[in-house]
Coordinates of C-alpha atoms and ligand atoms in Angstrom, one line a residue:
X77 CA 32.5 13.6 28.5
X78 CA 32.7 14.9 24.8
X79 CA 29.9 15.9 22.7
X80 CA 29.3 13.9 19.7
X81 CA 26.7 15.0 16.6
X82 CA 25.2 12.2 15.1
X83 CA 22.6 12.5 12.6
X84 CA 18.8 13.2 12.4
X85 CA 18.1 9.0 11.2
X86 CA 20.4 8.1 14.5
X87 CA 19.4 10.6 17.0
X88 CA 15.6 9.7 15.9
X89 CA 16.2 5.7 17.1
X90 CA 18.0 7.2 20.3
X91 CA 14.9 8.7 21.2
X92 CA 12.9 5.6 21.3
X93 CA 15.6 4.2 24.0
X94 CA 14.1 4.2 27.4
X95 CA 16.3 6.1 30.0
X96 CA 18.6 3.6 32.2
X97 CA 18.3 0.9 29.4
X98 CA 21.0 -1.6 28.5
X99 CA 21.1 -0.9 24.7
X100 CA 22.6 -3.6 22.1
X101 CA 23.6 -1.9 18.9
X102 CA 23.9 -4.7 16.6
X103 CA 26.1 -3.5 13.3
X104 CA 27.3 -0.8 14.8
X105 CA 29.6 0.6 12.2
X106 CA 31.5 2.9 14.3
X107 CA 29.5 3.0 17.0
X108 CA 28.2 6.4 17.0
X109 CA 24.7 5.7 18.2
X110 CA 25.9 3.7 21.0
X111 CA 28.3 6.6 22.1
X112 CA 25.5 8.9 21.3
X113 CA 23.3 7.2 24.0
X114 CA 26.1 7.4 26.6
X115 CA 27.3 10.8 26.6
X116 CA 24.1 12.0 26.0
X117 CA 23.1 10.0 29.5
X118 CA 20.1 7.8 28.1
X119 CA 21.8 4.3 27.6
X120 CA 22.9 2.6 31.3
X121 CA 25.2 0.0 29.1
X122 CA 25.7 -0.1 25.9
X123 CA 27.1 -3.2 23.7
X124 CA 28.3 -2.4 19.9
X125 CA 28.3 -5.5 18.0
X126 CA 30.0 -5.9 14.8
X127 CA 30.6 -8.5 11.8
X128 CA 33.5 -6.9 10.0
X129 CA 37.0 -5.9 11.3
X130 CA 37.4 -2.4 10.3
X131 CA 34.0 -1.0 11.6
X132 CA 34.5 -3.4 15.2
X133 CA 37.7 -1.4 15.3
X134 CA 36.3 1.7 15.0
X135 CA 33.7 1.0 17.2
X136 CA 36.3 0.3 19.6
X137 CA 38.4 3.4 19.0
X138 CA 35.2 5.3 19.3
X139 CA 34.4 3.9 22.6
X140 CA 37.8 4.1 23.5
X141 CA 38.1 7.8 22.8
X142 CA 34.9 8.6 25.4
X143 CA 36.2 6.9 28.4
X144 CA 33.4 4.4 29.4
X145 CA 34.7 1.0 29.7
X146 CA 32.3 0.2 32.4
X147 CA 29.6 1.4 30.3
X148 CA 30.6 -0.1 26.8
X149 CA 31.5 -3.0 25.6
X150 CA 32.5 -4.0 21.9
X151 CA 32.2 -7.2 20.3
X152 CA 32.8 -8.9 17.0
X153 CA 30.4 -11.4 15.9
X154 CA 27.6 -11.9 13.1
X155 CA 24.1 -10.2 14.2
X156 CA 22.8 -11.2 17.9
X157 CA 25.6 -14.0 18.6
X158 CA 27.6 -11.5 20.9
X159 CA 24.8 -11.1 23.6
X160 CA 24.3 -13.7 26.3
X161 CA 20.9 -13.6 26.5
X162 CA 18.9 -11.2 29.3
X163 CA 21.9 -8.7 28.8
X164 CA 20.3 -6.0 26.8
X165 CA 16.7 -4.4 27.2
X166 CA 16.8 -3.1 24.2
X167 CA 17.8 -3.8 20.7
X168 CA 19.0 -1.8 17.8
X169 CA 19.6 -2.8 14.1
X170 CA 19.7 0.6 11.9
X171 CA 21.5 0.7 8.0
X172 CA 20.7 -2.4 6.8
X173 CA 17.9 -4.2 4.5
X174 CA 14.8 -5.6 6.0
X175 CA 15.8 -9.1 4.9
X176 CA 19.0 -9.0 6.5
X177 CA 17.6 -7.8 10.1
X178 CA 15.1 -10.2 9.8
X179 CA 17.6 -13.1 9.5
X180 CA 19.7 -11.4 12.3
X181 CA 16.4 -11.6 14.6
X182 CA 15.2 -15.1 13.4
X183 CA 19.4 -16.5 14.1
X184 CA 19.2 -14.7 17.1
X185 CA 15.6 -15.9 18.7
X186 CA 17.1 -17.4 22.0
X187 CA 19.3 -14.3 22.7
X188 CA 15.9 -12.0 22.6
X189 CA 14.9 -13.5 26.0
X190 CA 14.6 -10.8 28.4
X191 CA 14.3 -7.9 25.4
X192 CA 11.3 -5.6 25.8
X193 CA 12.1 -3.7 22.9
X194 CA 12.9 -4.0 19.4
X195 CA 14.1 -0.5 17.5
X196 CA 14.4 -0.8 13.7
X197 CA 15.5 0.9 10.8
X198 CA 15.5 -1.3 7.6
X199 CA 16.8 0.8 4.5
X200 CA 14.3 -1.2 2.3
X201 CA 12.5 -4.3 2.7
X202 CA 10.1 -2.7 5.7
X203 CA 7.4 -4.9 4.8
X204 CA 9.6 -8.2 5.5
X205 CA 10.1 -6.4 9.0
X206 CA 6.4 -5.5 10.0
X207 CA 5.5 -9.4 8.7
X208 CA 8.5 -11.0 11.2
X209 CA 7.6 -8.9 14.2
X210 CA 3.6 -10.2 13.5
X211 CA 4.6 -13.3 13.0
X212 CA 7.0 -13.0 16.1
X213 CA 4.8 -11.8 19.0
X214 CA 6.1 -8.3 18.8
X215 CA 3.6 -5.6 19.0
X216 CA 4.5 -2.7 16.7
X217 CA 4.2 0.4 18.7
X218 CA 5.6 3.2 16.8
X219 CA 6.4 3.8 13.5
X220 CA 8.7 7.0 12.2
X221 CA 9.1 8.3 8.5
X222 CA 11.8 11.0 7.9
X223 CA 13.9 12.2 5.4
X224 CA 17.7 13.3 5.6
X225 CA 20.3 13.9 2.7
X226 CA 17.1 13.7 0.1
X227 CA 16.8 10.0 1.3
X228 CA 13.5 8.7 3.4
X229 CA 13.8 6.1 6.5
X230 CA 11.6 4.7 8.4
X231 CA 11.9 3.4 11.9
X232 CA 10.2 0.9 13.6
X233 CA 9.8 0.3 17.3
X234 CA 8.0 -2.8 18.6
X235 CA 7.6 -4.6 22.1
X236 CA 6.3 -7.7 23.1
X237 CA 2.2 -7.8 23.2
X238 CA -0.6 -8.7 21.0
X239 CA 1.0 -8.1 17.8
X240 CA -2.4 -7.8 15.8
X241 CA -3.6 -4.3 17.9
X242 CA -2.2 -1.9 15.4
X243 CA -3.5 -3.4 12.0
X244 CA -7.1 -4.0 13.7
X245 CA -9.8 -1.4 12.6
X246 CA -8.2 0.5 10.2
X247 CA -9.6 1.6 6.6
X248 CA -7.3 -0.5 4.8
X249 CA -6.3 -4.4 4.7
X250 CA -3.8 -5.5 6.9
X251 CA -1.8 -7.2 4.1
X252 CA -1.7 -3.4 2.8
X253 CA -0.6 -1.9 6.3
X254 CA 2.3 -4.3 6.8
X255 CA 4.1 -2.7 3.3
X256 CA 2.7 1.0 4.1
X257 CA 3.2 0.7 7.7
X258 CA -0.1 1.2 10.4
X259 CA 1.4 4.3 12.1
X260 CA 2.2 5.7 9.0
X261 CA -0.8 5.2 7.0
X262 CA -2.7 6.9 10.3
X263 CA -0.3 9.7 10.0
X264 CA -0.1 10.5 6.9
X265 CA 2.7 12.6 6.5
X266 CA 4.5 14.5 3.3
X267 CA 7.0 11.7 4.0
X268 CA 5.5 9.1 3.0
X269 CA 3.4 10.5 0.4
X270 CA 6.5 11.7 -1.5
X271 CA 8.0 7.9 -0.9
X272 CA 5.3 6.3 -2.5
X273 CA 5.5 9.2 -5.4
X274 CA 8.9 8.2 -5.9
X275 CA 7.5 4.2 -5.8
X276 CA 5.3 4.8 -8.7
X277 CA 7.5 6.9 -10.9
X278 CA 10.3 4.0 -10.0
X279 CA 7.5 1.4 -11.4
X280 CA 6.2 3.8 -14.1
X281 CA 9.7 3.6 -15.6
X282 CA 10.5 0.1 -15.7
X283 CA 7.0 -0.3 -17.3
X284 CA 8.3 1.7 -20.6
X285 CA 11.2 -0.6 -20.9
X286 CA 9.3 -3.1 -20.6
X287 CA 7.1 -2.4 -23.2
X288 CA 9.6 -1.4 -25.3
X289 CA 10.8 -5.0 -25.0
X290 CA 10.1 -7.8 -27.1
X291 CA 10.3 -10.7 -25.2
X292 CA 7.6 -12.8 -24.5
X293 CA 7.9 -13.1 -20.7
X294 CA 7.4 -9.0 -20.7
X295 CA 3.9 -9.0 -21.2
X296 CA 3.4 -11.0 -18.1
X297 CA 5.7 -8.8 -16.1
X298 CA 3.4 -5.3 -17.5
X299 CA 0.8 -7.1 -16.5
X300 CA 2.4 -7.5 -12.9
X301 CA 3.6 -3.5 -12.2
X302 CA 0.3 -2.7 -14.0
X303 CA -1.2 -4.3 -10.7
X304 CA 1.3 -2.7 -9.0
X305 CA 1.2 0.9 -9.9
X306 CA -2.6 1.1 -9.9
X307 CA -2.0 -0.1 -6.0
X308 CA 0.4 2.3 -5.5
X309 CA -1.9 5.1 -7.1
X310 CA -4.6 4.2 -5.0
X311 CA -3.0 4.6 -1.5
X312 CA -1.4 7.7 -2.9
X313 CA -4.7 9.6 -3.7
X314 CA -5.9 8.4 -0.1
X315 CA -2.6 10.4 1.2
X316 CA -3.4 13.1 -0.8
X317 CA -7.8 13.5 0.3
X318 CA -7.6 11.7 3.5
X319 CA -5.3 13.6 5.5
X320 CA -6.3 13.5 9.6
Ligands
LIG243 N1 23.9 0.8 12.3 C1 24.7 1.9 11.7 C2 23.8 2.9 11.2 O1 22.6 2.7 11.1 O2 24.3 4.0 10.9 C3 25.6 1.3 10.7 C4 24.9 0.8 9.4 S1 26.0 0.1 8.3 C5 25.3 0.5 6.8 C6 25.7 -1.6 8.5 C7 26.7 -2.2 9.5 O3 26.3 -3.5 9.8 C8 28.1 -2.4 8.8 O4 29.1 -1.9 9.7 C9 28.3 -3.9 8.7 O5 29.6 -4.3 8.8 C10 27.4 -4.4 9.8 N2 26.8 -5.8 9.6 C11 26.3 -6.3 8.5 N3 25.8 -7.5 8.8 C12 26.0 -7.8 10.1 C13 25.7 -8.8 10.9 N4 25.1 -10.0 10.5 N5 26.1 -8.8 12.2 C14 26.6 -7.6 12.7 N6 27.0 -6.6 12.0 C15 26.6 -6.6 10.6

Protein backbone atom coordinates (compact mmCIF):
# COMPACT_ATOMS: atom_id res chain seq x y z
CA UNK A 1 0.00 0.00 0.00
CA UNK A 2 1.28 3.61 -0.56
CA UNK A 3 2.32 6.03 1.98
CA UNK A 4 0.40 9.08 2.35
CA UNK A 5 1.45 12.42 4.61
CA UNK A 6 -1.26 14.00 6.02
CA UNK A 7 -0.99 16.82 8.27
CA UNK A 8 -0.24 17.33 12.12
CA UNK A 9 -4.44 18.64 12.67
CA UNK A 10 -5.34 15.13 10.79
CA UNK A 11 -2.78 12.77 12.01
CA UNK A 12 -3.67 14.20 15.61
CA UNK A 13 -7.72 12.94 15.19
CA UNK A 14 -6.23 9.60 13.69
CA UNK A 15 -4.68 8.96 16.86
CA UNK A 16 -7.76 9.10 18.94
CA UNK A 17 -9.19 6.17 16.51
CA UNK A 18 -9.16 2.88 18.38
CA UNK A 19 -7.22 0.10 16.44
CA UNK A 20 -9.75 -2.31 14.38
CA UNK A 21 -12.53 0.49 14.46
CA UNK A 22 -15.02 1.16 11.67
CA UNK A 23 -14.37 4.93 11.20
CA UNK A 24 -17.03 7.36 9.42
CA UNK A 25 -15.33 10.44 8.14
CA UNK A 26 -18.17 12.65 7.66
CA UNK A 27 -17.01 15.73 5.13
CA UNK A 28 -14.26 14.15 4.03
CA UNK A 29 -12.99 16.53 1.43
CA UNK A 30 -10.67 14.16 -0.28
CA UNK A 31 -10.50 11.70 2.01
CA UNK A 32 -7.15 11.88 3.23
CA UNK A 33 -7.80 11.02 6.87
CA UNK A 34 -9.76 8.13 5.98
CA UNK A 35 -6.92 6.80 3.68
CA UNK A 36 -4.57 7.80 6.32
CA UNK A 37 -6.23 5.33 8.86
CA UNK A 38 -6.08 2.54 6.25
CA UNK A 39 -2.74 2.35 5.05
CA UNK A 40 -1.46 3.26 8.17
CA UNK A 41 -3.50 -0.11 9.53
CA UNK A 42 -5.62 1.66 12.42
CA UNK A 43 -9.11 1.95 10.71
CA UNK A 44 -10.89 -1.88 10.02
CA UNK A 45 -13.50 0.15 7.49
CA UNK A 46 -13.57 3.30 6.73
CA UNK A 47 -16.69 5.27 5.18
CA UNK A 48 -15.94 8.96 3.57
CA UNK A 49 -18.99 10.82 3.40
CA UNK A 50 -19.45 13.86 1.40
CA UNK A 51 -22.04 16.84 0.50
CA UNK A 52 -20.51 18.35 -2.50
CA UNK A 53 -19.56 16.62 -5.91
CA UNK A 54 -15.99 17.58 -6.41
CA UNK A 55 -14.63 16.66 -2.97
CA UNK A 56 -16.97 13.01 -3.07
CA UNK A 57 -15.08 12.65 -6.29
CA UNK A 58 -11.92 13.05 -4.90
CA UNK A 59 -12.61 11.13 -2.13
CA UNK A 60 -13.34 8.47 -4.46
CA UNK A 61 -10.25 8.82 -6.66
CA UNK A 62 -8.31 8.89 -3.48
CA UNK A 63 -9.72 5.69 -2.33
CA UNK A 64 -9.54 4.39 -5.59
CA UNK A 65 -5.85 5.09 -6.04
CA UNK A 66 -5.01 2.80 -2.57
CA UNK A 67 -6.75 -0.27 -3.59
CA UNK A 68 -9.15 -0.99 -0.65
CA UNK A 69 -12.61 -1.43 -1.84
CA UNK A 70 -13.32 -3.88 0.82
CA UNK A 71 -12.14 -1.49 3.23
CA UNK A 72 -13.61 1.88 1.92
CA UNK A 73 -16.60 3.00 0.93
CA UNK A 74 -17.55 6.59 -0.38
CA UNK A 75 -20.77 8.19 -0.17
CA UNK A 76 -22.49 11.37 -1.15
CA UNK A 77 -24.91 12.71 1.16
CA UNK A 78 -25.40 15.80 3.70
CA UNK A 79 -23.68 15.04 7.26
CA UNK A 80 -24.69 11.46 8.92
CA UNK A 81 -27.51 10.57 6.30
CA UNK A 82 -24.96 8.09 4.48
CA UNK A 83 -24.62 5.63 7.53
CA UNK A 84 -27.15 3.00 8.34
CA UNK A 85 -26.99 3.16 11.77
CA UNK A 86 -24.62 0.59 14.01
CA UNK A 87 -22.14 0.80 10.92
CA UNK A 88 -19.45 2.90 12.26
CA UNK A 89 -17.73 2.83 15.86
CA UNK A 90 -16.49 5.84 15.43
CA UNK A 91 -17.14 9.18 14.12
CA UNK A 92 -15.22 12.02 12.59
CA UNK A 93 -16.24 15.58 11.68
CA UNK A 94 -12.81 17.77 11.32
CA UNK A 95 -12.69 21.45 9.14
CA UNK A 96 -15.85 22.73 9.87
CA UNK A 97 -17.58 25.32 12.36
CA UNK A 98 -18.94 24.17 15.70
CA UNK A 99 -22.52 25.18 14.59
CA UNK A 100 -22.39 23.27 11.53
CA UNK A 101 -21.24 19.75 13.30
CA UNK A 102 -23.58 20.36 15.81
CA UNK A 103 -26.47 20.42 13.33
CA UNK A 104 -24.82 17.35 11.48
CA UNK A 105 -24.99 15.47 15.00
CA UNK A 106 -28.43 16.71 16.16
CA UNK A 107 -29.93 15.65 12.01
CA UNK A 108 -28.13 12.69 12.53
CA UNK A 109 -29.30 11.41 16.22
CA UNK A 110 -30.76 7.98 15.12
CA UNK A 111 -27.74 7.07 12.95
CA UNK A 112 -25.37 7.53 16.28
CA UNK A 113 -26.87 4.24 17.62
CA UNK A 114 -24.17 1.85 18.18
CA UNK A 115 -21.23 4.91 18.08
CA UNK A 116 -18.91 4.76 21.07
CA UNK A 117 -16.98 7.54 19.99
CA UNK A 118 -17.31 11.00 18.82
CA UNK A 119 -13.82 12.74 17.43
CA UNK A 120 -14.17 16.49 16.76
CA UNK A 121 -12.45 19.29 15.37
CA UNK A 122 -14.68 22.46 15.05
CA UNK A 123 -12.55 25.46 13.43
CA UNK A 124 -14.56 27.86 15.73
CA UNK A 125 -17.66 27.67 17.59
CA UNK A 126 -16.04 24.91 20.23
CA UNK A 127 -18.12 26.04 22.91
CA UNK A 128 -21.49 25.20 20.77
CA UNK A 129 -19.74 21.66 20.60
CA UNK A 130 -18.72 20.96 24.41
CA UNK A 131 -22.61 22.43 25.19
CA UNK A 132 -24.26 19.64 22.47
CA UNK A 133 -22.18 16.69 23.72
CA UNK A 134 -23.41 17.77 27.58
CA UNK A 135 -26.56 18.16 26.65
CA UNK A 136 -26.27 14.87 24.52
CA UNK A 137 -25.08 12.16 26.93
CA UNK A 138 -21.53 12.28 25.64
CA UNK A 139 -18.86 12.28 28.09
CA UNK A 140 -15.88 14.50 26.97
CA UNK A 141 -12.85 12.57 27.37
CA UNK A 142 -10.01 14.33 25.72
CA UNK A 143 -9.43 17.49 24.68
CA UNK A 144 -6.31 18.56 22.15
CA UNK A 145 -5.01 22.23 21.43
CA UNK A 146 -2.28 22.49 18.61
CA UNK A 147 -1.16 24.80 16.28
CA UNK A 148 -0.12 24.24 12.54
CA UNK A 149 0.50 26.81 9.63
CA UNK A 150 0.30 29.80 12.48
CA UNK A 151 -3.41 28.58 12.98
CA UNK A 152 -4.59 26.81 16.54
CA UNK A 153 -7.25 23.76 16.54
CA UNK A 154 -8.66 22.11 18.97
CA UNK A 155 -9.88 18.59 19.06
CA UNK A 156 -12.39 17.01 20.86
CA UNK A 157 -12.98 13.37 21.70
CA UNK A 158 -16.11 12.24 23.62
CA UNK A 159 -17.87 8.86 24.36
CA UNK A 160 -20.93 7.95 25.80
CA UNK A 161 -21.04 8.32 29.94
CA UNK A 162 -21.90 10.80 32.55
CA UNK A 163 -21.32 13.77 30.55
CA UNK A 164 -20.97 16.14 33.78
CA UNK A 165 -17.41 14.18 35.16
CA UNK A 166 -15.06 16.51 33.41
CA UNK A 167 -16.54 19.97 34.48
CA UNK A 168 -17.06 18.70 38.18
CA UNK A 169 -14.48 20.00 40.75
CA UNK A 170 -12.54 22.24 38.90
CA UNK A 171 -11.43 25.94 39.91
CA UNK A 172 -13.55 27.51 37.45
CA UNK A 173 -17.48 27.51 36.49
CA UNK A 174 -18.66 25.09 34.29
CA UNK A 175 -20.38 27.74 32.01
CA UNK A 176 -16.59 28.99 31.68
CA UNK A 177 -15.08 25.40 30.96
CA UNK A 178 -17.48 24.64 28.18
CA UNK A 179 -15.90 27.88 26.04
CA UNK A 180 -12.20 27.20 27.46
CA UNK A 181 -12.50 23.63 27.27
CA UNK A 182 -11.92 21.26 30.80
CA UNK A 183 -8.91 19.38 29.51
CA UNK A 184 -7.52 22.37 28.31
CA UNK A 185 -7.92 24.68 31.12
CA UNK A 186 -6.19 21.56 33.31
CA UNK A 187 -3.43 21.63 30.91
CA UNK A 188 -2.71 24.73 30.39
CA UNK A 189 -0.64 24.82 27.49
CA UNK A 190 1.23 27.82 25.43
CA UNK A 191 -1.54 26.92 23.02
CA UNK A 192 -4.18 28.07 24.39
CA UNK A 193 -2.69 30.82 26.20
CA UNK A 194 -1.58 32.44 22.98
CA UNK A 195 -5.33 31.67 21.59
CA UNK A 196 -6.90 33.55 24.15
CA UNK A 197 -4.07 36.39 23.61
CA UNK A 198 -5.12 36.57 20.19
CA UNK A 199 -9.06 36.65 21.60
CA UNK A 200 -8.40 39.74 23.53
CA UNK A 201 -6.37 41.64 21.12
CA UNK A 202 -9.28 40.47 18.47
CA UNK A 203 -11.90 42.21 21.09
CA UNK A 204 -9.43 45.00 22.06
CA UNK A 205 -9.65 46.16 18.50
CA UNK A 206 -13.22 46.19 17.65
CA UNK A 207 -13.55 48.11 21.05
CA UNK A 208 -11.57 51.29 19.38
CA UNK A 209 -13.90 51.23 16.52
CA UNK A 210 -16.40 51.20 18.43
CA UNK A 211 -15.66 54.00 20.34
CA UNK A 212 -14.65 55.84 17.62
CA UNK A 213 -18.31 55.42 16.56
CA UNK A 214 -21.08 57.59 17.05
CA UNK A 215 -23.97 55.61 17.07
CA UNK A 216 -26.08 55.19 19.84
CA UNK A 217 -26.35 51.45 19.91
CA UNK A 218 -22.26 51.40 20.35
CA UNK A 219 -22.24 52.34 23.82
CA UNK A 220 -24.22 49.28 24.61
CA UNK A 221 -22.00 47.05 22.56
CA UNK A 222 -18.55 48.65 24.61
CA UNK A 223 -20.26 47.90 27.34
CA UNK A 224 -20.65 44.17 26.11
CA UNK A 225 -16.69 43.36 25.00
CA UNK A 226 -15.89 45.50 28.00
CA UNK A 227 -17.47 42.32 29.91
CA UNK A 228 -15.90 40.38 27.56
CA UNK A 229 -12.32 41.32 27.52
CA UNK A 230 -12.02 41.73 31.29
CA UNK A 231 -13.20 37.75 31.12
CA UNK A 232 -10.85 36.97 28.74
CA UNK A 233 -8.07 38.80 30.82
CA UNK A 234 -8.95 37.03 33.70
CA UNK A 235 -8.50 33.32 32.46
CA UNK A 236 -5.46 34.63 30.72
CA UNK A 237 -3.50 35.70 33.85
CA UNK A 238 -4.67 32.28 35.44
CA UNK A 239 -2.75 30.59 32.24
CA UNK A 240 0.00 32.72 32.89
CA UNK A 241 0.39 32.06 37.28
CA UNK A 242 -1.34 28.81 37.46
CA UNK A 243 0.51 26.60 35.38
CA UNK A 244 0.38 22.64 36.77
N1 LIG B 1 -12.65 16.93 7.17
C1 LIG B 1 -11.62 17.44 6.29
C2 LIG B 1 -10.52 18.06 7.09
O1 LIG B 1 -10.72 18.27 8.29
O2 LIG B 1 -9.45 18.34 6.53
C3 LIG B 1 -12.19 18.43 5.30
C4 LIG B 1 -12.66 19.73 5.87
S1 LIG B 1 -13.39 20.74 4.64
C5 LIG B 1 -12.99 22.33 5.17
C6 LIG B 1 -15.11 20.54 4.97
C7 LIG B 1 -15.72 19.51 4.06
O3 LIG B 1 -17.00 19.18 4.57
C8 LIG B 1 -15.93 20.00 2.65
O4 LIG B 1 -15.39 19.07 1.74
C9 LIG B 1 -17.44 20.13 2.51
O5 LIG B 1 -17.88 19.84 1.19
C10 LIG B 1 -17.92 19.09 3.51
N2 LIG B 1 -19.26 19.32 4.09
C11 LIG B 1 -19.79 20.49 4.50
N3 LIG B 1 -21.01 20.30 5.02
C12 LIG B 1 -21.26 18.96 4.95
C13 LIG B 1 -22.34 18.14 5.33
N4 LIG B 1 -23.45 18.67 5.86
N5 LIG B 1 -22.25 16.81 5.11
C14 LIG B 1 -21.13 16.28 4.56
N6 LIG B 1 -20.08 17.01 4.17
C15 LIG B 1 -20.13 18.34 4.37
Amino acid sequence: MTSLTISKRLQTIARYCPEGARVADIGSDHALLASYLLVKGIASFVIAGELNEGPFQAAKKQIHTLQVKDRASVRKGNGLAVLEPGEADVVCIAGMGGQLIVSILEAGLPKLEGVQRLILQPNVGEEAVRRWLLNQGWQLVAETILKEDGIIYEILVAERGVPTVPYENKDRPQEDLLRIGPFLWEEKSEILLEKWSSEAEKWQKVLLQLQRSDKPEAAQRIAEIEREVKWINEVIACLRTDKP
